[in-house]
Every structure is written in C-alpha cells, then in structure tokens.
Coordinates of C-alpha atoms in Angstrom, one line a residue:
Chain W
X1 CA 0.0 0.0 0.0
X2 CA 1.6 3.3 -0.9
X3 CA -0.8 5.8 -1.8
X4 CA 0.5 9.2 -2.2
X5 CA -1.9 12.9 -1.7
X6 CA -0.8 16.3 -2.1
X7 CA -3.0 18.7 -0.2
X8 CA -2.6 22.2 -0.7
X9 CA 1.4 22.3 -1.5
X10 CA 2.5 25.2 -2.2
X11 CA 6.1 26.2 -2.8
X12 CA 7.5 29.6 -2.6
X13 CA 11.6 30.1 -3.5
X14 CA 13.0 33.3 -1.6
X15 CA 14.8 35.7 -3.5
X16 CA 17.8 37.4 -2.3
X17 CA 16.3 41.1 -3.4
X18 CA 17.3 43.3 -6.0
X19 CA 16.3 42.0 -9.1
X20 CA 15.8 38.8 -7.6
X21 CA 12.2 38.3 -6.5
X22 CA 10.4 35.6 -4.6
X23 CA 9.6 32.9 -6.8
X24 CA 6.0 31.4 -6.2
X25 CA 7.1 28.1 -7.8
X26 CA 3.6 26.2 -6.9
X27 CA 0.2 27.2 -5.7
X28 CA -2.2 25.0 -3.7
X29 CA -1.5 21.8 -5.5
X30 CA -3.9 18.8 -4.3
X31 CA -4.5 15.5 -5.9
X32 CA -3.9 12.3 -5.1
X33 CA -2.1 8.9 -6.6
X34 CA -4.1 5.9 -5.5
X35 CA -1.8 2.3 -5.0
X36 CA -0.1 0.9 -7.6
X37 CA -1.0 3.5 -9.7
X38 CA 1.2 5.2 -12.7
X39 CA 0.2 8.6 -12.7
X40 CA 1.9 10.8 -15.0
X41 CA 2.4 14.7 -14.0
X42 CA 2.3 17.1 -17.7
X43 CA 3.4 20.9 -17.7
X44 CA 5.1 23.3 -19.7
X45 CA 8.8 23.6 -18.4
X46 CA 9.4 25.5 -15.5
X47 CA 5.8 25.0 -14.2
X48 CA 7.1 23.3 -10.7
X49 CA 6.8 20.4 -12.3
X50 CA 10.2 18.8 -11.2
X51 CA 10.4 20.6 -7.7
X52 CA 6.5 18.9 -7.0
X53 CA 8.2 15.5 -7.5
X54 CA 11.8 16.4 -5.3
X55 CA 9.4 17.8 -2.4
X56 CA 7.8 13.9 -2.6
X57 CA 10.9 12.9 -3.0
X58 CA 11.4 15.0 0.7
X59 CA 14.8 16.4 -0.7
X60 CA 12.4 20.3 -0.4
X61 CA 9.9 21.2 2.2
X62 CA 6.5 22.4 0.4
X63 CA 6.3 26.0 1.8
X64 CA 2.7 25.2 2.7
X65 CA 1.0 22.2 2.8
X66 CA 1.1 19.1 2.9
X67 CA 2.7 15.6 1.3
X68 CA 1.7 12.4 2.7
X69 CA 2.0 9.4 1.6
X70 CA 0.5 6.1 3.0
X71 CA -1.0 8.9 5.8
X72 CA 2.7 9.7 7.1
X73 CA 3.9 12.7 6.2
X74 CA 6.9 13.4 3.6
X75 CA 9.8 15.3 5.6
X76 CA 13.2 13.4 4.5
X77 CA 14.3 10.9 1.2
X78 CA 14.1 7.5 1.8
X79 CA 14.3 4.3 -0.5
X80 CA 10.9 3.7 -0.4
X81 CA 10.4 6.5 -2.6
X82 CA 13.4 6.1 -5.4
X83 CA 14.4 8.9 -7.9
X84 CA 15.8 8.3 -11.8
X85 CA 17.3 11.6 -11.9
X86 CA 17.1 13.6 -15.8
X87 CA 20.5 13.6 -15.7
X88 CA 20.8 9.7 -14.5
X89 CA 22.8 11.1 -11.7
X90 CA 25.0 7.6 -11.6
X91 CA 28.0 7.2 -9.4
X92 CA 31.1 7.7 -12.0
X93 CA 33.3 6.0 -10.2
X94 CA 30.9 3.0 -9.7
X95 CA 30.9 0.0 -12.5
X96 CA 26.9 -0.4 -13.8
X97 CA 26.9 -3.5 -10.5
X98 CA 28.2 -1.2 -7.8
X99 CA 25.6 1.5 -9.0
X100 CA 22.4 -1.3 -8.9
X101 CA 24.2 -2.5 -5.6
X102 CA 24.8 0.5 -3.7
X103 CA 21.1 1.2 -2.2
X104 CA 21.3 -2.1 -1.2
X105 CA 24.7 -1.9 0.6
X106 CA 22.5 0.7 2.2
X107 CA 20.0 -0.9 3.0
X108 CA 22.6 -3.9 4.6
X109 CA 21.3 -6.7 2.1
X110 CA 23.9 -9.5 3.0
X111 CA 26.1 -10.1 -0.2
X112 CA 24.5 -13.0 -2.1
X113 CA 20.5 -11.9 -1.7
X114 CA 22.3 -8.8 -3.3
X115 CA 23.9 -10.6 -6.2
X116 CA 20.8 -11.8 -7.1
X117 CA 18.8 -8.8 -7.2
X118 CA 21.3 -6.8 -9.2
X119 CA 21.1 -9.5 -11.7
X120 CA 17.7 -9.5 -11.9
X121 CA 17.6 -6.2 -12.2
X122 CA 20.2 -6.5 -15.1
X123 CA 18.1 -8.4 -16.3
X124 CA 15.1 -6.5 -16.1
X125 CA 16.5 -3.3 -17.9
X126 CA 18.4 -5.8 -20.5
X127 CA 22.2 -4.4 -19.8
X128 CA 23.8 -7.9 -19.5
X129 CA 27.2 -7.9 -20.5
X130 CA 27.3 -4.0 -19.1
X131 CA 27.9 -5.3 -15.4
X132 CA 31.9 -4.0 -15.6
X133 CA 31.4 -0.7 -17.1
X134 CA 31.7 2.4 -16.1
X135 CA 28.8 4.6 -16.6
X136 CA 31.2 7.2 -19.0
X137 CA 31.6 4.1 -21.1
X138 CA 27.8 3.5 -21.9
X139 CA 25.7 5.6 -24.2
X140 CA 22.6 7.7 -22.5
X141 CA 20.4 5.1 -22.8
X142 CA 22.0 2.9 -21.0
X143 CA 22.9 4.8 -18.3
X144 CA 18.9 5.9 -18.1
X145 CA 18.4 1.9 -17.7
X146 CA 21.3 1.8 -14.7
X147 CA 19.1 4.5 -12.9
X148 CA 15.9 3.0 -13.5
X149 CA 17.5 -0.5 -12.0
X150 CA 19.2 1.4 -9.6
X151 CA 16.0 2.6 -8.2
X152 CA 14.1 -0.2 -8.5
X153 CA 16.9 -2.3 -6.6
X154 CA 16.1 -1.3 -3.6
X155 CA 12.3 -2.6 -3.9
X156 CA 11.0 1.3 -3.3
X157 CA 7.1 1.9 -2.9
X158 CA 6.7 4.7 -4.6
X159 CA 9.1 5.4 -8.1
X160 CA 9.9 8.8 -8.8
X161 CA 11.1 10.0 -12.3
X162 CA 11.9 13.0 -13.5
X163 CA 11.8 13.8 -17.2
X164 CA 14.1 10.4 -17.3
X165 CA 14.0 10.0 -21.3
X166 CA 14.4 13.7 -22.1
X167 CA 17.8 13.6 -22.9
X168 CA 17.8 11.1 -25.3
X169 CA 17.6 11.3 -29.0
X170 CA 14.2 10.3 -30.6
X171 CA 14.9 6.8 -31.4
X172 CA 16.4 6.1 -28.4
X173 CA 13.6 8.1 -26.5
X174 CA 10.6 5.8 -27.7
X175 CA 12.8 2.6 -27.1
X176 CA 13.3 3.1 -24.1
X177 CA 9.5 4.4 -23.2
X178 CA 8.5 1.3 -25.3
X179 CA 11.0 -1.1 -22.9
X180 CA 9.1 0.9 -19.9
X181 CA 5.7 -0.2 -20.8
X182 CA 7.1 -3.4 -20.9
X183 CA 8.1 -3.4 -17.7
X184 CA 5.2 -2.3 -17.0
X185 CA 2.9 -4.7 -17.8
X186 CA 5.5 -7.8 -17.3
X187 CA 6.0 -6.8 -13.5
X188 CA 4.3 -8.6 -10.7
X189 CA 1.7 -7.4 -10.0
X190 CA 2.2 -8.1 -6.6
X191 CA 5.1 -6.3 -6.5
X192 CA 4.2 -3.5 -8.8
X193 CA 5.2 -0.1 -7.8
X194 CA 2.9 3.3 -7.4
X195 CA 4.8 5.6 -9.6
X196 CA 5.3 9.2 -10.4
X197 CA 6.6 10.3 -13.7
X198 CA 7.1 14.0 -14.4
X199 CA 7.2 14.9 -18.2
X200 CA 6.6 17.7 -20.6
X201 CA 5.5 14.6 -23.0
X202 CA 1.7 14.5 -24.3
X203 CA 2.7 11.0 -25.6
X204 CA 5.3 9.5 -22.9
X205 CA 2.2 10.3 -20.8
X206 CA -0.5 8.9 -22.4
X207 CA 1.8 6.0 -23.0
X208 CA 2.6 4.8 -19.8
X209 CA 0.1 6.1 -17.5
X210 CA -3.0 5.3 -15.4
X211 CA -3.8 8.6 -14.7
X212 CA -2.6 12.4 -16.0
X213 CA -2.2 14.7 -14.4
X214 CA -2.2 18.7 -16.1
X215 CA -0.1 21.4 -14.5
X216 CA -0.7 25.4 -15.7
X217 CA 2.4 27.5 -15.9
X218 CA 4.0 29.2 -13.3
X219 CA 2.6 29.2 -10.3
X220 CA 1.9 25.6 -11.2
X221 CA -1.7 24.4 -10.0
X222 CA -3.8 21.4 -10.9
X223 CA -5.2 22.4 -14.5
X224 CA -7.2 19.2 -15.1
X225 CA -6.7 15.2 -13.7
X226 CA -7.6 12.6 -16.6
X227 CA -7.8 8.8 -16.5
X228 CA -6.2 6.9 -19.2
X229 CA -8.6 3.9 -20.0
X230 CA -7.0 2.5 -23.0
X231 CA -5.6 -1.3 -22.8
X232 CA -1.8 -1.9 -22.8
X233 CA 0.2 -2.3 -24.8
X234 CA -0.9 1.3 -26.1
X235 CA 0.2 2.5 -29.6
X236 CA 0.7 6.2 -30.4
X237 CA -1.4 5.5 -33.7
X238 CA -4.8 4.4 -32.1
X239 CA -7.6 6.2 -32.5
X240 CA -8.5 6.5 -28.7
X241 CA -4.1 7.3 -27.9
X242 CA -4.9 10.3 -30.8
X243 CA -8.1 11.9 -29.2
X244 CA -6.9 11.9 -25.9
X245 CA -3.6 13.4 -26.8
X246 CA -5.8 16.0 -28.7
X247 CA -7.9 16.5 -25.6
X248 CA -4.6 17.3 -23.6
X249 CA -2.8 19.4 -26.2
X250 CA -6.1 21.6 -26.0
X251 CA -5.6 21.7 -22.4
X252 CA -2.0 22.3 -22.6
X253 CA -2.4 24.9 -25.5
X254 CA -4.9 26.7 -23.1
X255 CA -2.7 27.8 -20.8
X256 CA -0.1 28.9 -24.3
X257 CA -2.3 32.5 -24.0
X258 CA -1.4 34.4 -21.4
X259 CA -4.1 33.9 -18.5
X260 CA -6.2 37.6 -17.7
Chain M
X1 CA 49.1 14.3 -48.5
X2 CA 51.4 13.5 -45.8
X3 CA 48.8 10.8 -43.3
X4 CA 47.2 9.9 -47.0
X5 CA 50.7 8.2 -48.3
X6 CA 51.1 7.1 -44.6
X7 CA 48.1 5.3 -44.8
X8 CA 48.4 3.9 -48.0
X9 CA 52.3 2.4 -47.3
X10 CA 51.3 0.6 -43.9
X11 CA 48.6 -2.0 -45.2
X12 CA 51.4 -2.8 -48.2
X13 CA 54.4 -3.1 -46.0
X14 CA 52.5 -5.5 -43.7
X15 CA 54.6 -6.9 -40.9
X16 CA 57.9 -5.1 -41.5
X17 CA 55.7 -1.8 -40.5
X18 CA 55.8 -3.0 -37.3
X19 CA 59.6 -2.2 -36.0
X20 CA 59.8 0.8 -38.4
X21 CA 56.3 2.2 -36.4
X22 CA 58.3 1.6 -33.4
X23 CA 61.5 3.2 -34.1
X24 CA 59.5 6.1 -35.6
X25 CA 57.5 6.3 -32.4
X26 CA 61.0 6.3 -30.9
X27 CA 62.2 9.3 -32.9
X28 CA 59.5 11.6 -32.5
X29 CA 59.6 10.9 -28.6
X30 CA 63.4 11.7 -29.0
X31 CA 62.8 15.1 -31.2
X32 CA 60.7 16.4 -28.2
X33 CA 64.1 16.8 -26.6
X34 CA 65.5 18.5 -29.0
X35 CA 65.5 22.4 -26.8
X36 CA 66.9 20.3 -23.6
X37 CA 70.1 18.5 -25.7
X38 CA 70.8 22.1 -27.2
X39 CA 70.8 23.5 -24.3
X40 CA 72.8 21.5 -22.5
X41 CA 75.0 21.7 -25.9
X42 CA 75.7 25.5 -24.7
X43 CA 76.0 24.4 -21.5
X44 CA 78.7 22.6 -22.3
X45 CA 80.2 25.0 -24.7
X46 CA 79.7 27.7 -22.4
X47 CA 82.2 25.4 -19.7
X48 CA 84.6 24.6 -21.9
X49 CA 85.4 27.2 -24.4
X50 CA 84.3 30.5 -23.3
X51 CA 85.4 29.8 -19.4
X52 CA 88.8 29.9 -18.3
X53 CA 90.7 27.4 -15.8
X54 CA 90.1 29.5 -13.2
X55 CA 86.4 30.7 -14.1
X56 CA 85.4 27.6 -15.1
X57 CA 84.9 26.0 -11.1
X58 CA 81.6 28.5 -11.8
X59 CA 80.2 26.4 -13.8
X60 CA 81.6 22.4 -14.4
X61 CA 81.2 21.0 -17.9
X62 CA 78.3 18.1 -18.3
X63 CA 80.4 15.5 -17.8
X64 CA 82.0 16.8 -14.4
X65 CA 79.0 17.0 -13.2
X66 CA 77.9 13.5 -14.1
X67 CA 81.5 12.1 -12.7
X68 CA 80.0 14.1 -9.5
X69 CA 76.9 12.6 -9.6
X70 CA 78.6 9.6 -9.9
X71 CA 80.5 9.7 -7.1
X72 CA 78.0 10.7 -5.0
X73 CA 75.8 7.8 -5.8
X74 CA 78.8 5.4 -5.3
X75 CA 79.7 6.5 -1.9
X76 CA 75.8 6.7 -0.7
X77 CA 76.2 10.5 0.0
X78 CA 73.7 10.9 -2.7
X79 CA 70.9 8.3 -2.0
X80 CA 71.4 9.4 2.3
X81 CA 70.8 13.1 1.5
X82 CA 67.7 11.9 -1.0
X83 CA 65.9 9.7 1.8
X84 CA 66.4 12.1 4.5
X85 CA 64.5 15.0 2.0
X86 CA 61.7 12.0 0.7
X87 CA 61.3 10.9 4.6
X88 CA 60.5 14.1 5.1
X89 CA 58.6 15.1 2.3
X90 CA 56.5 12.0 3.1
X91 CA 56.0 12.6 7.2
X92 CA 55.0 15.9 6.1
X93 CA 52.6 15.8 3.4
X94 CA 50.9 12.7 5.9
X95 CA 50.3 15.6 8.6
X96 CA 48.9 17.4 5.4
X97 CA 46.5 14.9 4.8
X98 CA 44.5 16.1 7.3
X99 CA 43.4 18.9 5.3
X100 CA 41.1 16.3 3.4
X101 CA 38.5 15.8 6.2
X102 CA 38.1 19.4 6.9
X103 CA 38.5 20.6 3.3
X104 CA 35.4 18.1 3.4
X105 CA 33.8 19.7 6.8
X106 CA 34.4 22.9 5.2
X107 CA 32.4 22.1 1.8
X108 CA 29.6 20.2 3.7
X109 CA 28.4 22.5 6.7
X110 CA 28.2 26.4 6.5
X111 CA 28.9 26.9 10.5
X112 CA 32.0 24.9 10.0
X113 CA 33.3 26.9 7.2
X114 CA 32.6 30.4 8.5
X115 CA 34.5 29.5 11.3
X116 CA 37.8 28.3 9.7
X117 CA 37.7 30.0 6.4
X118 CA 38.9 33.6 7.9
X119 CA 41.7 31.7 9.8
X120 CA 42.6 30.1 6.6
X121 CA 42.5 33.2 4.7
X122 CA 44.4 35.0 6.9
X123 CA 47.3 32.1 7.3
X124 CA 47.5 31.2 3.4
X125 CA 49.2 34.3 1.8
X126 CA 52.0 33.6 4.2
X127 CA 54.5 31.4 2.2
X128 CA 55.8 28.4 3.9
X129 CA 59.5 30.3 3.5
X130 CA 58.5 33.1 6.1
X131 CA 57.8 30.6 8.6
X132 CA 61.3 29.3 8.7
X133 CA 62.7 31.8 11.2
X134 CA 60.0 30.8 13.6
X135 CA 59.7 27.3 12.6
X136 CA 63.8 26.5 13.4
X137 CA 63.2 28.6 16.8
X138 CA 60.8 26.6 18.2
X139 CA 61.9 23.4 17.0
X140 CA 65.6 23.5 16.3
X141 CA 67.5 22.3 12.9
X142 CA 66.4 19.0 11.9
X143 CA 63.5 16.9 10.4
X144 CA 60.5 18.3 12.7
X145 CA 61.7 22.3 11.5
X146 CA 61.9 20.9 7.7
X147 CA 58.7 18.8 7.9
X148 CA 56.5 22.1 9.7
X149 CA 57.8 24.1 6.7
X150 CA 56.5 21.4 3.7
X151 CA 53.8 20.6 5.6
X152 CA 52.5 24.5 5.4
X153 CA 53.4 24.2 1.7
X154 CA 51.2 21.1 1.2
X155 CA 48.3 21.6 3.5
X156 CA 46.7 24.9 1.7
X157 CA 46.5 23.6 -2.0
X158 CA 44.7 20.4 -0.4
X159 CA 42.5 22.4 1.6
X160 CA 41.8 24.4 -0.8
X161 CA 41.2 22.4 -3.7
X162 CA 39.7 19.8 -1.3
X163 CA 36.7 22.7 -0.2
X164 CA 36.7 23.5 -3.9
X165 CA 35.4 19.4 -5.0
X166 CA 33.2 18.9 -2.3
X167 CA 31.1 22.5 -3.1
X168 CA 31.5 21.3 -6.5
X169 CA 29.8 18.1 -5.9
X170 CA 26.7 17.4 -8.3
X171 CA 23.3 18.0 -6.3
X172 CA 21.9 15.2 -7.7
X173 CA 24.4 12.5 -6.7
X174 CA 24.4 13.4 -3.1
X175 CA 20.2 13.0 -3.6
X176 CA 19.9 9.9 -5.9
X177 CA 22.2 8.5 -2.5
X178 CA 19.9 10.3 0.0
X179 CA 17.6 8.4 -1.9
X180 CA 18.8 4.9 -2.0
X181 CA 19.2 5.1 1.6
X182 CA 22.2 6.4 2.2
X183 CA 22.8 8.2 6.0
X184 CA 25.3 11.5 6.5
X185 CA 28.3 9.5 7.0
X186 CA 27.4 7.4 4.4
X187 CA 27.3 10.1 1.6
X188 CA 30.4 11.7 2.8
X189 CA 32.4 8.8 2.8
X190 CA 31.1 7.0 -0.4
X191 CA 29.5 9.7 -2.5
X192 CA 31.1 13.4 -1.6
X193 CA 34.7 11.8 -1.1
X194 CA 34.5 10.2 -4.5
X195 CA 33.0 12.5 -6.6
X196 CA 35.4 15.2 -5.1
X197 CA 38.5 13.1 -5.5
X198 CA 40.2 14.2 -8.8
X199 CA 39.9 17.6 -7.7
X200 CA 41.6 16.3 -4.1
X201 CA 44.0 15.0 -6.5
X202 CA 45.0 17.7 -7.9
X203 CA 45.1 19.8 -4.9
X204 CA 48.0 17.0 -3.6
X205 CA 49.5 17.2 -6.7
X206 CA 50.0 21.1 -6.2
X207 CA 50.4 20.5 -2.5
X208 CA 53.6 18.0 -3.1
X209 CA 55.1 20.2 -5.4
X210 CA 55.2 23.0 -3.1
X211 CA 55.8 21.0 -0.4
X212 CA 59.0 19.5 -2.4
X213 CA 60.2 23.4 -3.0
X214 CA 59.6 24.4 0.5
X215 CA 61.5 21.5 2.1
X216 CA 64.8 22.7 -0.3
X217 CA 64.5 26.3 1.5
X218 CA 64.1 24.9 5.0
X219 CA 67.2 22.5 4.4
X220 CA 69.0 25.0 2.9
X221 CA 69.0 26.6 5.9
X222 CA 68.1 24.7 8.8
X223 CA 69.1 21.1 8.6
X224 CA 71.8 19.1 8.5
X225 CA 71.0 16.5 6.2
X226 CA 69.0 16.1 2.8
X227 CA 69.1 17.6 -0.8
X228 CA 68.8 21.1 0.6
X229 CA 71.4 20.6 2.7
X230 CA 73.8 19.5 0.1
X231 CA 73.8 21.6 -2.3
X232 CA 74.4 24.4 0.6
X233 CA 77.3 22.6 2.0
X234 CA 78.9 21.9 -1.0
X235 CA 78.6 26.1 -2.2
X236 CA 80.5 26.4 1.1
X237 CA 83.4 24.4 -0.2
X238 CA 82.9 25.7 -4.2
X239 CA 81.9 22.2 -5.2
X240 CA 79.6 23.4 -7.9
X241 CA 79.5 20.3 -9.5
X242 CA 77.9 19.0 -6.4
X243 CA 75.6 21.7 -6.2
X244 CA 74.5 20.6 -9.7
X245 CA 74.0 17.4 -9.0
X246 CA 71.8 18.3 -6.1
X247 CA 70.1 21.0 -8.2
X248 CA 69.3 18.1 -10.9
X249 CA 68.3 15.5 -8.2
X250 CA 65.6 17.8 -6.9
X251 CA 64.3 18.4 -10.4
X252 CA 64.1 14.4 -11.1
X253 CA 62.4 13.7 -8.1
X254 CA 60.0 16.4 -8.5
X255 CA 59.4 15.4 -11.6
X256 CA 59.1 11.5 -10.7
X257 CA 56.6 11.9 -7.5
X258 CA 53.8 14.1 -9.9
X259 CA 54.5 11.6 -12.9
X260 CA 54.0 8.8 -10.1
X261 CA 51.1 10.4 -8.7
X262 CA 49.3 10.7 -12.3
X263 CA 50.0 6.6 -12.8
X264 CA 48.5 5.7 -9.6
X265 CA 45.4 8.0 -10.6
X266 CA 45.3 6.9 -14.1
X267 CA 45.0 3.7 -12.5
X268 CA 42.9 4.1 -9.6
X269 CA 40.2 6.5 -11.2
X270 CA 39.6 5.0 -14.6
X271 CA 36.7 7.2 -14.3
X272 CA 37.7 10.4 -14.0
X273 CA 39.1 11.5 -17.5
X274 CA 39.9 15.0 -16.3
X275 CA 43.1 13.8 -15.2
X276 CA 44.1 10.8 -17.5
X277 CA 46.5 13.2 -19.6

C-alpha cells in the first residue's frame, strides 16, 4: 500500500532582493495517486513540475501544505520513494553493478540476496554484458536503464522519475518508453510499484500512465486530472491514444495565451 | 598528403611496419628533446670554451657534473641526502592529509566553514618560507623544522582544492544517494569523497610540489641533512659540480613523484578523464 496525496502544496523560493524576486514556484497543489497506480504529472517547463516531485521525494519542504504518503507525512528521502534523476545522476566512479548494488549496501542486504537482485535487475532493464562498465563508457540510454535498475533495486514503494528520457535522442527516447511499458505490464503485479513520472510529453504520458495529471504555468496548479482507460500495450497510432492526446494538447495549449 | 601516403604504405608493407612504427615512435619521442640537448649543448660549450681554468669551477662542464653525480651515488652520499628529503617530504605531506576531512567539513556544513575560512585566509598568503625563522626557533634544525615548513606548503592547495570538489559536488548524486538510503556518513564517505577526489587530486598534486620546494628552503638553511642541505654545504666548499647534481636531483624527483602520482590516478580512477593526460 503506498498511496501518495498532495494537499494544498505550495512552494514559494526566496529571493535574495534586487532583481531577484520571490519565486512562487507552486500554488495550492492537491491531488492524489491511488496504490499501484502510474500517474503521470504534464506541464510546460518550469511550471514546478520537477520541484512537486523532489518535495515527494522529501529532498524540499513544500512552503505550505502538505505531502503524505500512505497517511505519514513526507519530511526526509528514503528508498521507499526512489528517484531516476534527468540527468541519470550515476556514481562515476561505480561499475553499472556497484551502482544497482549500492542502495542495497544501504540498506545492509547481505552479499548473495544482493547478487541476485542486481542481476535480476540487469536483467530486467536488459544491460547484460554491461555489469563491468563504467557509466562514461555507456551511451545515454543505458545509463537511463542503470538509474531506472538502480531505483528499483532497492524494492521502493513509490518510483519517482523525473523527465528520465528527455535527454535522449528520438529513437532512443521511444525505445526506451517502449521497454518501460514493458516493464510495466511484465512486473508482478504483486510487486508492482505506485509511480510518479514528471514529463513535458503529451505521448510518454499517455503511453505509460493510469492517470494524468495537467499542470498550468507558473505558479503551477492542478489544471485538469484525466484517466487513461485505453488497454496496454498502447500504440501512439490508435484512434482512442490520438483523441486523448488532442484533448490534452487543448488543455495544454490553453494555458499557451497568457491567463487575464 | 602527408597521413594519405602514410596510410596507403602501412597495409602494403605488412609486418615489417611494425619495428619501423616503433623506431618512428622512438624518434618523434626523441625530437621532443631536441631544446633540452641544445641547451645542454651551450652548456657545455659555455664550460669549456668561453670559461677559463680558473672561471670555469663556476660552472663544471656536463660530464664533471655526471663524474659528481657519480661519485655521490657510489659512496651513498647521494641516496642518504635523497631519503632524508623523501622521509621528510612523506611525514610531512601525511600531517597534510588532514586537510582532506576538513576541506570536506568545510564544503559540507556552513557553521563549519565560516568558522575556519577567515583563519585560513588569513594564514595562506603567508609562504611556507617566512615561517622558517620561527619554525627553526621553536623546534631546532632537523627533520621536525623541515617537515612544519613542507607541511605548510602542502596543507593549503589540499584544503583548498579539497573545499573546492566537495562545493563542486553534483546535487543530484548526493540526492539519488539520499535516496537509495544512504545516512550523513554514508554520503560523505562513499559519495562526496569520491565524486570530489580528482579535484583532491590535484590539490596533492599542487600540495607535493610546493611541499617539495619548501623542504629545499628549510634544508638549505636549517638542517643538516638532505638535498637542501647539500647543495648548501657543497657552495661552502665551491663544489659546484655537487651543487648541480643536487640542483638536478631535486628536479628528477620532483618530476618522478607528480608523474607517479598521475599513474597511480590513471589507475585508480579509470573514471575520472579530467586527469588521464
């Protein structure tokens, strides 16, 4: 059971003065991400997007409000909410094993349960052969699949990602959401995680989620909350993927004129 | 045109490209030393043909000075002068060391910082070489007076460039750790400490150097042993040559512990490319 709810998060960032105002980053952001659930949070860039998931993430304190998740409240990181970073954010000096290993060094998993989870996890994300290299030796991709394994290592309930394909190239882009629906739907679903994915992506989102979730520019605030109904595996061609992608462009293309 | 014809005559010659690469390789290593032969071609001109017998003490010929060097290596005088400085050099830059944990105290925690930056700032503009009147007061001639001088030389450039990689430090690593469950200690030791090592590296690099220049001063005048040492004593008796062959010794070494240091790290931190040249 991880459920997650925002209620009322704001987030203001203080400026220093003199040309540098006080930033109202979010405003009164409440909605909710039910068990299990992959709910998908859209905006234009710099709507507050990212700093909504970091503040789950408990690395920020909302300036008002409140995060909770399973009813306890958000106030410091822990594994049980895992972050793949934009920027993969993998430990150079760490082969692609030491990376998937380290939360669980963390976490004191004795040696050989460990093993076997960073395999599987090898596995999971398809890197074998990788194990030895270093993350400078891999291509962006693959280092996006080291922090996706990474994360989900160390068994989290709630996965956080942040924008995690933007800095691929197309092709590689789509592969990888592609390999991320299938993961998706192959996990346990036992086992299968709540997860938060923030992305300026009409498609990534409609791809992978249960739920979307439509941010308006700055100060971010809940703009709209839709359900994704269509069955997996999801193509960007069908005809229900195109009219709900047209339904959020509108939304998103709202908020493109300047709000009176 | 040149790489073009290169090309073209390797895949031809087939195997017997493979010594003439090598000997080529060879050469063009060799030609890089072209300015240091010269020089040491006037050099030797310089001792033997413009200097008379009785000028010429000022300045020994090459090959004097490598009979000298000789000498000094065959009776030990050489190699006992070289350990004492190294021995030194070594106890010193350990002491130094220390910089590292509160380079990383510094970079991590505000309080800590505004307390010992102004003390640091205060002490660093001071070179090592205007301690050494103080330094052989209080602790006499001998190894502690010549290690308190290198060891003021080394410590700042590790502190320095020690505060300067951990405040360097990508948010995001120290987070994706916070994340994975990683506690305070935890992220110093395996996340900060790594991620701000080649820049610790460099600042030992630095830190040896001057360390290695500072430890000449203080033995040139307050020791009675080591490369510092020597080449003093022998200026007292005009035995240039020898004061050459320290001169050179300390250039080698110098040389040989940052080369050293640059293996080890080439080695140690495949990963960090910054510092592979």
């Amino acid at each position: 059971m991880s459920a997650v709810a925002f209620s009322g998060v704001s987030k203001l960032f203080p400026g220093h003065g003199a040309g540098d105002e006080a930033v109202l980053a979010l405003r009164e952001v409440s909605f909710g991400v039910a068990d299990q659930e992959f709910c998908s949070i859209l905006g234009h860039s710099g709507c507050g997007k990212t700093t909504l998931l970091m503040m789950l993430a408990g690395f920020e304190a909302p300036s008002s409000g409140r995060i909770l998740v399973d009813g306890r409240l958000v106030d410091r990181p822990t594994w049980r909410r895992s972050v793949v970073f934009q920027d993969y954010a993998l430990f150079p000096w760490m082969t692609v094993e030491e990376n998937i290993a380290f939360g669980l060094e963390m976490k004191r998993v004795p040696r050989a349960e460990r093993r076997a989870i960073v395999r599987r996890n090898i596995e999971l994300v398809g890197l074998q052969g990788f194990e030895r290299r270093y993350p400078h030796q891999l291509s962006g991709g693959m280092k996006q699949r080291v922090s996706i394994a990474r994360a989900l290592a160390v068994d989290p309930e709630v996965l956080l990602m942040d924008e995690p394909f933007a800095a691929l190239d197309a092709q590689n882009r789509s592969h990888m959401q592609e390999e991320m629906g299938r993961i998706l739907a192959s996990a346990d679903p036992q086992v299968r995680k709540t997860m938060v994915l923030v992305t300026h992506s009409i498609e990534e989102a409609i791809l992978l989620s249960d739920r979307v979730v439509v941010l308006t520019r700055r100060p971010g605030r809940v703009k709209a909350e839709l359900r994704v109904e269509l069955p997996r595996p999801r193509h960007e061609s069908d005809s229900g993927f195109l009219e709900l992608k047209q339904r959020i462009r509108d939304l998103i293309h709202d908020e493109l004129e300047p709000e009176h | 045109m040149r790489p073009g014809a290169h090309a073209a005559a390797h895949p031809a010659s087939g195997e017997r490209a493979q010594p003439l690469a090598g000997l080529q390789a060879l050469l063009r290593r060799a030609r890089r030393l072209g300015l240091l032969a010269a020089l040491i071609a006037v050099w030797w001109y310089v001792s033997e043909r413009v200097l008379d017998r009785s000028t010429r003490a000022l300045l020994p010929p090459p090959q004097a000075v490598l009979r000298a060097a000789w000498d000094l290596t065959r009776s030990g005088e050489l190699w006992h002068h070289l350990h004492d400085s190294l021995k030194r050099e070594l106890v010193a830059f350990l002491w130094a060391c220390t910089a590292i944990p509160l380079g990383i105290a510094m970079g991590s925690w505000k309080a800590v910082e505004e307390q010992v930056d102004p003390v640091i700032e205060m002490l660093r503009p001071v070179p090592p070489l205007a301690w050494i009147p103080l330094s052989i007061l209080w602790f006499g001639i001998g190894d502690t007076q010549n290690e308190f001088i290198i060891f003021l030389g080394c410590f700042f450039p590790i502190l320095v460039n020690t505060v300067s990689g951990v405040k360097g430090v990508e948010t995001n690593l120290v987070r994706a750790a916070r994340c994975l469950g990683a506690n305070v200690w935890q992220i110093l030791w395996r996340v900060v400490l790594r991620a701000a090592l080649p820049q610790i590296v460099t600042g030992v690099r630095v830190g040896l150097g001057v360390g290695w220049m500072a430890l000449v001063a203080a033995e040139l005048v307050g020791a009675n042993s080591g490369l510092g040492f020597l080449i003093n004593d022998s200026r007292t008796i005009l035995r240039t040559d020898y004061v050459i062959v320290g001169m050179a010794t300390i250039g080698v070494v110098g040389f040989a512990i940052d080369r050293a240091i640059r293996i080890v790290v080439r080695r140690l931190m495949p990963w960090s490319q910054a510092l592979a040249r």
